[in-house]
């Protein structure tokens, strides 16, 4: 069964304190690993798509990496505005609808 | 920047009533998805359309939920009758094409927050 597990469930950091969020997945024939950011009461906002092990993508203070079993979202020198829930997902086997993890709720304190 | 539109943004209803949600995808996007998100969880797929055809509704509770995309553009999701457990955020997403070897990026709308009393 396709599964996506994110850890930690919640993370509180001081402004400027770098860290990483983990997303582990079990699916054969990965057709993309997606990262989204979601603010309270809003729809998920697309961040990155990774397709193959070893791939990396960056956007401002965020960098996403992919291995054969995990993806990491590295956040460098975060700011309070980076506070949000970060979701990872991959396409369901044989279809395009995404299977999401429960997310990591990130809080950056000034 | 093109966005997915959804309405209403908020809906409060009593159990056993009927509710409907509307979604207008990004122009030109052939694939449309409806997801349900319970507070504290990730979104869960309900139904996927390719143009006007349903390609995946395996997780749609068909005894009370229905979805249509008659002209292959906008879409409506209906619940009849609503139950207390249906309280959630209902999200619509769209993507440009249906990938065969990879999956195209899905862009989400703002969602409809449903509360069933």
mmCIF file of C-alpha atoms in Angstrom:
data_model
loop_
_atom_site.group_PDB
_atom_site.id
_atom_site.type_symbol
_atom_site.label_atom_id
_atom_site.label_comp_id
_atom_site.label_asym_id
_atom_site.label_seq_id
_atom_site.Cartn_x
_atom_site.Cartn_y
_atom_site.Cartn_z
ATOM 1 C CA UNK A 1 0.000 0.000 0.000
ATOM 2 C CA UNK A 2 1.306 3.453 -0.912
ATOM 3 C CA UNK A 3 2.271 5.396 2.182
ATOM 4 C CA UNK A 4 3.795 8.755 2.979
ATOM 5 C CA UNK A 5 5.136 9.392 6.476
ATOM 6 C CA UNK A 6 6.328 12.798 7.590
ATOM 7 C CA UNK A 7 8.407 13.654 10.626
ATOM 8 C CA UNK A 8 8.443 15.388 12.933
ATOM 9 C CA UNK A 9 4.725 16.158 13.286
ATOM 10 C CA UNK A 10 5.596 19.559 14.722
ATOM 11 C CA UNK A 11 8.797 21.592 14.932
ATOM 12 C CA UNK A 12 9.479 24.836 16.727
ATOM 13 C CA UNK A 13 12.648 26.741 15.773
ATOM 14 C CA UNK A 14 14.186 30.066 16.599
ATOM 15 C CA UNK A 15 14.568 32.521 13.761
ATOM 16 C CA UNK A 16 17.820 31.682 11.944
ATOM 17 C CA UNK A 17 17.969 28.105 13.294
ATOM 18 C CA UNK A 18 18.314 25.741 10.317
ATOM 19 C CA UNK A 19 16.716 22.288 10.272
ATOM 20 C CA UNK A 20 15.292 19.553 8.037
ATOM 21 C CA UNK A 21 11.880 17.969 7.583
ATOM 22 C CA UNK A 22 11.620 14.323 6.570
ATOM 23 C CA UNK A 23 9.256 12.560 4.182
ATOM 24 C CA UNK A 24 9.550 8.802 3.743
ATOM 25 C CA UNK A 25 7.539 6.994 1.115
ATOM 26 C CA UNK A 26 6.720 3.497 -0.058
ATOM 27 C CA UNK A 27 5.684 3.261 -3.684
ATOM 28 C CA UNK A 28 7.075 1.332 -6.599
ATOM 29 C CA UNK A 29 7.876 3.377 -9.656
ATOM 30 C CA UNK A 30 7.873 6.870 -8.190
ATOM 31 C CA UNK A 31 6.334 9.351 -10.626
ATOM 32 C CA UNK A 32 7.174 12.462 -8.681
ATOM 33 C CA UNK A 33 7.564 13.579 -5.082
ATOM 34 C CA UNK A 34 5.779 16.837 -4.343
ATOM 35 C CA UNK A 35 6.252 19.388 -1.571
ATOM 36 C CA UNK A 36 3.564 21.898 -0.667
ATOM 37 C CA UNK A 37 3.244 24.638 1.921
ATOM 38 C CA UNK A 38 -0.120 25.213 3.582
ATOM 39 C CA UNK A 39 -1.072 28.220 5.679
ATOM 40 C CA UNK A 40 -4.015 27.929 8.120
ATOM 41 C CA UNK A 41 -7.381 27.992 6.357
ATOM 42 C CA UNK A 42 -5.841 28.043 2.870
ATOM 43 C CA UNK A 43 -5.185 25.583 0.084
ATOM 44 C CA UNK A 44 -1.744 23.988 -0.347
ATOM 45 C CA UNK A 45 0.774 26.084 -2.264
ATOM 46 C CA UNK A 46 3.129 24.237 -4.608
ATOM 47 C CA UNK A 47 6.831 24.350 -3.751
ATOM 48 C CA UNK A 48 8.786 21.596 -5.542
ATOM 49 C CA UNK A 49 8.575 18.443 -7.588
ATOM 50 C CA UNK A 50 11.410 15.894 -7.554
ATOM 51 C CA UNK A 51 11.480 12.992 -9.972
ATOM 52 C CA UNK A 52 14.685 11.026 -9.433
ATOM 53 C CA UNK A 53 17.061 10.086 -6.633
ATOM 54 C CA UNK A 54 19.836 12.613 -6.232
ATOM 55 C CA UNK A 55 17.746 15.491 -7.550
ATOM 56 C CA UNK A 56 17.768 18.767 -5.610
ATOM 57 C CA UNK A 57 15.723 21.954 -5.979
ATOM 58 C CA UNK A 58 15.992 25.273 -4.174
ATOM 59 C CA UNK A 59 13.731 28.235 -3.571
ATOM 60 C CA UNK A 60 14.830 31.049 -1.286
ATOM 61 C CA UNK A 61 15.549 29.451 2.105
ATOM 62 C CA UNK A 62 14.192 26.025 1.128
ATOM 63 C CA UNK A 63 15.971 23.116 -0.525
ATOM 64 C CA UNK A 64 14.364 19.782 -1.327
ATOM 65 C CA UNK A 65 16.345 16.588 -1.893
ATOM 66 C CA UNK A 66 15.332 13.068 -2.879
ATOM 67 C CA UNK A 67 16.681 9.571 -2.260
ATOM 68 C CA UNK A 68 15.125 6.244 -3.197
ATOM 69 C CA UNK A 69 13.157 6.089 0.062
ATOM 70 C CA UNK A 70 13.056 9.611 1.477
ATOM 71 C CA UNK A 71 12.860 13.273 0.700
ATOM 72 C CA UNK A 72 14.129 16.070 2.871
ATOM 73 C CA UNK A 73 13.072 19.690 2.995
ATOM 74 C CA UNK A 74 15.975 21.698 4.349
ATOM 75 C CA UNK A 75 15.231 25.145 5.687
ATOM 76 C CA UNK A 76 18.191 27.479 6.117
ATOM 77 C CA UNK A 77 18.094 30.505 8.411
ATOM 78 C CA UNK A 78 14.292 30.499 8.607
ATOM 79 C CA UNK A 79 12.179 33.578 9.223
ATOM 80 C CA UNK A 80 8.825 33.820 11.038
ATOM 81 C CA UNK A 81 7.030 34.029 7.680
ATOM 82 C CA UNK A 82 8.222 30.472 6.957
ATOM 83 C CA UNK A 83 5.842 29.235 9.657
ATOM 84 C CA UNK A 84 3.319 26.896 8.004
ATOM 85 C CA UNK A 85 2.463 23.233 7.557
ATOM 86 C CA UNK A 86 4.660 21.519 4.991
ATOM 87 C CA UNK A 87 3.119 18.606 3.127
ATOM 88 C CA UNK A 88 4.754 16.006 0.917
ATOM 89 C CA UNK A 89 2.930 13.746 -1.498
ATOM 90 C CA UNK A 90 3.363 11.325 -4.365
ATOM 91 C CA UNK A 91 0.977 10.074 -7.066
ATOM 92 C CA UNK A 92 -1.137 7.045 -6.181
ATOM 93 C CA UNK A 93 -0.090 3.866 -7.945
ATOM 94 C CA UNK A 94 -1.528 3.833 -11.449
ATOM 95 C CA UNK A 95 -3.237 7.202 -11.095
ATOM 96 C CA UNK A 96 -2.384 10.870 -10.700
ATOM 97 C CA UNK A 97 -4.250 11.741 -7.540
ATOM 98 C CA UNK A 98 -1.776 12.462 -4.763
ATOM 99 C CA UNK A 99 -1.266 10.530 -1.534
ATOM 100 C CA UNK A 100 -0.302 13.046 1.141
ATOM 101 C CA UNK A 101 1.481 12.728 4.444
ATOM 102 C CA UNK A 102 -0.021 14.328 7.535
ATOM 103 C CA UNK A 103 2.395 17.224 7.306
ATOM 104 C CA UNK A 104 4.942 18.917 9.552
ATOM 105 C CA UNK A 105 3.675 21.960 11.422
ATOM 106 C CA UNK A 106 6.613 24.379 11.511
ATOM 107 C CA UNK A 107 6.743 27.360 13.834
ATOM 108 C CA UNK A 108 9.560 29.904 13.586
ATOM 109 C CA UNK A 109 9.825 32.116 16.638
ATOM 110 C CA UNK A 110 11.334 35.611 16.306
ATOM 111 C CA UNK B 1 -1.160 34.621 -12.166
ATOM 112 C CA UNK B 2 -3.934 32.113 -12.985
ATOM 113 C CA UNK B 3 -5.594 30.480 -9.985
ATOM 114 C CA UNK B 4 -8.105 27.777 -9.188
ATOM 115 C CA UNK B 5 -11.377 29.339 -8.032
ATOM 116 C CA UNK B 6 -13.718 27.756 -5.503
ATOM 117 C CA UNK B 7 -17.018 28.806 -3.981
ATOM 118 C CA UNK B 8 -18.369 29.183 -1.448
ATOM 119 C CA UNK B 9 -15.387 29.678 0.847
ATOM 120 C CA UNK B 10 -17.417 28.706 3.897
ATOM 121 C CA UNK B 11 -20.584 26.651 4.273
ATOM 122 C CA UNK B 12 -22.535 25.766 7.395
ATOM 123 C CA UNK B 13 -25.328 23.245 7.075
ATOM 124 C CA UNK B 14 -27.387 20.926 9.192
ATOM 125 C CA UNK B 15 -27.049 17.167 8.919
ATOM 126 C CA UNK B 16 -29.296 15.528 6.335
ATOM 127 C CA UNK B 17 -29.241 18.662 4.163
ATOM 128 C CA UNK B 18 -27.724 18.799 0.677
ATOM 129 C CA UNK B 19 -24.623 20.895 -0.067
ATOM 130 C CA UNK B 20 -22.760 21.691 -3.263
ATOM 131 C CA UNK B 21 -19.316 23.080 -3.962
ATOM 132 C CA UNK B 22 -18.100 24.661 -7.196
ATOM 133 C CA UNK B 23 -14.634 24.727 -8.742
ATOM 134 C CA UNK B 24 -13.228 26.541 -11.777
ATOM 135 C CA UNK B 25 -9.764 25.220 -12.676
ATOM 136 C CA UNK B 26 -6.900 27.127 -14.239
ATOM 137 C CA UNK B 27 -7.718 27.817 -17.877
ATOM 138 C CA UNK B 28 -6.515 25.042 -20.144
ATOM 139 C CA UNK B 29 -6.020 22.492 -17.386
ATOM 140 C CA UNK B 30 -7.473 19.180 -18.523
ATOM 141 C CA UNK B 31 -7.281 17.355 -15.208
ATOM 142 C CA UNK B 32 -9.325 18.316 -12.161
ATOM 143 C CA UNK B 33 -9.241 16.799 -8.673
ATOM 144 C CA UNK B 34 -11.409 17.039 -5.581
ATOM 145 C CA UNK B 35 -9.756 16.366 -2.208
ATOM 146 C CA UNK B 36 -11.091 16.347 1.346
ATOM 147 C CA UNK B 37 -8.893 17.499 4.225
ATOM 148 C CA UNK B 38 -9.810 16.821 7.828
ATOM 149 C CA UNK B 39 -8.200 19.138 10.369
ATOM 150 C CA UNK B 40 -4.689 17.957 11.213
ATOM 151 C CA UNK B 41 -4.493 15.537 8.278
ATOM 152 C CA UNK B 42 -3.220 15.709 4.730
ATOM 153 C CA UNK B 43 -5.671 16.014 1.829
ATOM 154 C CA UNK B 44 -7.306 12.774 0.607
ATOM 155 C CA UNK B 45 -8.360 12.315 -2.998
ATOM 156 C CA UNK B 46 -12.082 11.968 -3.649
ATOM 157 C CA UNK B 47 -12.295 12.077 -7.444
ATOM 158 C CA UNK B 48 -10.182 12.820 -10.520
ATOM 159 C CA UNK B 49 -11.507 14.046 -13.876
ATOM 160 C CA UNK B 50 -9.730 14.026 -17.203
ATOM 161 C CA UNK B 51 -11.722 16.532 -19.274
ATOM 162 C CA UNK B 52 -15.342 15.513 -18.592
ATOM 163 C CA UNK B 53 -14.606 11.884 -17.716
ATOM 164 C CA UNK B 54 -14.060 10.391 -14.276
ATOM 165 C CA UNK B 55 -10.757 8.504 -14.200
ATOM 166 C CA UNK B 56 -10.574 7.719 -10.468
ATOM 167 C CA UNK B 57 -13.427 7.802 -7.976
ATOM 168 C CA UNK B 58 -12.371 4.799 -5.938
ATOM 169 C CA UNK B 59 -12.329 6.819 -2.703
ATOM 170 C CA UNK B 60 -15.557 8.743 -3.286
ATOM 171 C CA UNK B 61 -18.382 7.664 -0.911
ATOM 172 C CA UNK B 62 -20.842 7.163 -3.710
ATOM 173 C CA UNK B 63 -23.869 6.627 -1.488
ATOM 174 C CA UNK B 64 -23.884 10.318 -0.638
ATOM 175 C CA UNK B 65 -21.256 12.079 -2.765
ATOM 176 C CA UNK B 66 -21.461 12.901 -6.457
ATOM 177 C CA UNK B 67 -19.264 14.922 -8.768
ATOM 178 C CA UNK B 68 -19.620 16.161 -12.305
ATOM 179 C CA UNK B 69 -17.664 18.130 -14.879
ATOM 180 C CA UNK B 70 -20.186 18.311 -17.692
ATOM 181 C CA UNK B 71 -18.311 20.456 -20.231
ATOM 182 C CA UNK B 72 -14.835 19.526 -19.115
ATOM 183 C CA UNK B 73 -14.209 22.912 -17.508
ATOM 184 C CA UNK B 74 -15.766 23.744 -14.136
ATOM 185 C CA UNK B 75 -16.941 21.101 -11.695
ATOM 186 C CA UNK B 76 -19.464 20.584 -8.916
ATOM 187 C CA UNK B 77 -19.157 18.289 -5.904
ATOM 188 C CA UNK B 78 -22.380 17.453 -4.067
ATOM 189 C CA UNK B 79 -23.115 15.802 -0.740
ATOM 190 C CA UNK B 80 -26.616 14.550 -0.026
ATOM 191 C CA UNK B 81 -27.390 14.041 2.783
ATOM 192 C CA UNK B 82 -24.590 15.661 4.768
ATOM 193 C CA UNK B 83 -23.413 13.914 7.934
ATOM 194 C CA UNK B 84 -21.525 15.260 10.925
ATOM 195 C CA UNK B 85 -18.370 13.452 9.798
ATOM 196 C CA UNK B 86 -18.354 15.381 6.525
ATOM 197 C CA UNK B 87 -17.109 18.510 8.292
ATOM 198 C CA UNK B 88 -13.791 19.247 6.579
ATOM 199 C CA UNK B 89 -12.035 21.445 4.020
ATOM 200 C CA UNK B 90 -12.922 20.507 0.435
ATOM 201 C CA UNK B 91 -10.110 21.335 -1.955
ATOM 202 C CA UNK B 92 -10.114 21.486 -5.718
ATOM 203 C CA UNK B 93 -6.902 21.185 -7.739
ATOM 204 C CA UNK B 94 -6.061 21.180 -11.428
ATOM 205 C CA UNK B 95 -3.131 20.151 -13.598
ATOM 206 C CA UNK B 96 -2.269 20.681 -17.227
ATOM 207 C CA UNK B 97 -2.084 17.117 -18.500
ATOM 208 C CA UNK B 98 -2.361 13.581 -17.289
ATOM 209 C CA UNK B 99 1.144 12.213 -17.163
ATOM 210 C CA UNK B 100 1.978 8.683 -18.214
ATOM 211 C CA UNK B 101 5.505 8.389 -16.873
ATOM 212 C CA UNK B 102 5.411 11.334 -14.504
ATOM 213 C CA UNK B 103 2.704 13.421 -12.899
ATOM 214 C CA UNK B 104 2.162 17.072 -13.678
ATOM 215 C CA UNK B 105 2.021 19.638 -10.899
ATOM 216 C CA UNK B 106 -1.350 20.087 -9.220
ATOM 217 C CA UNK B 107 -2.378 23.616 -8.237
ATOM 218 C CA UNK B 108 -4.881 23.984 -5.429
ATOM 219 C CA UNK B 109 -7.699 26.417 -4.864
ATOM 220 C CA UNK B 110 -8.449 28.134 -1.534
ATOM 221 C CA UNK B 111 -10.906 25.422 -0.475
ATOM 222 C CA UNK B 112 -14.427 25.364 0.949
ATOM 223 C CA UNK B 113 -14.667 24.933 4.717
ATOM 224 C CA UNK B 114 -17.779 22.832 5.463
ATOM 225 C CA UNK B 115 -19.282 22.639 8.929
ATOM 226 C CA UNK B 116 -22.141 20.190 9.485
ATOM 227 C CA UNK B 117 -24.216 20.810 12.614
#
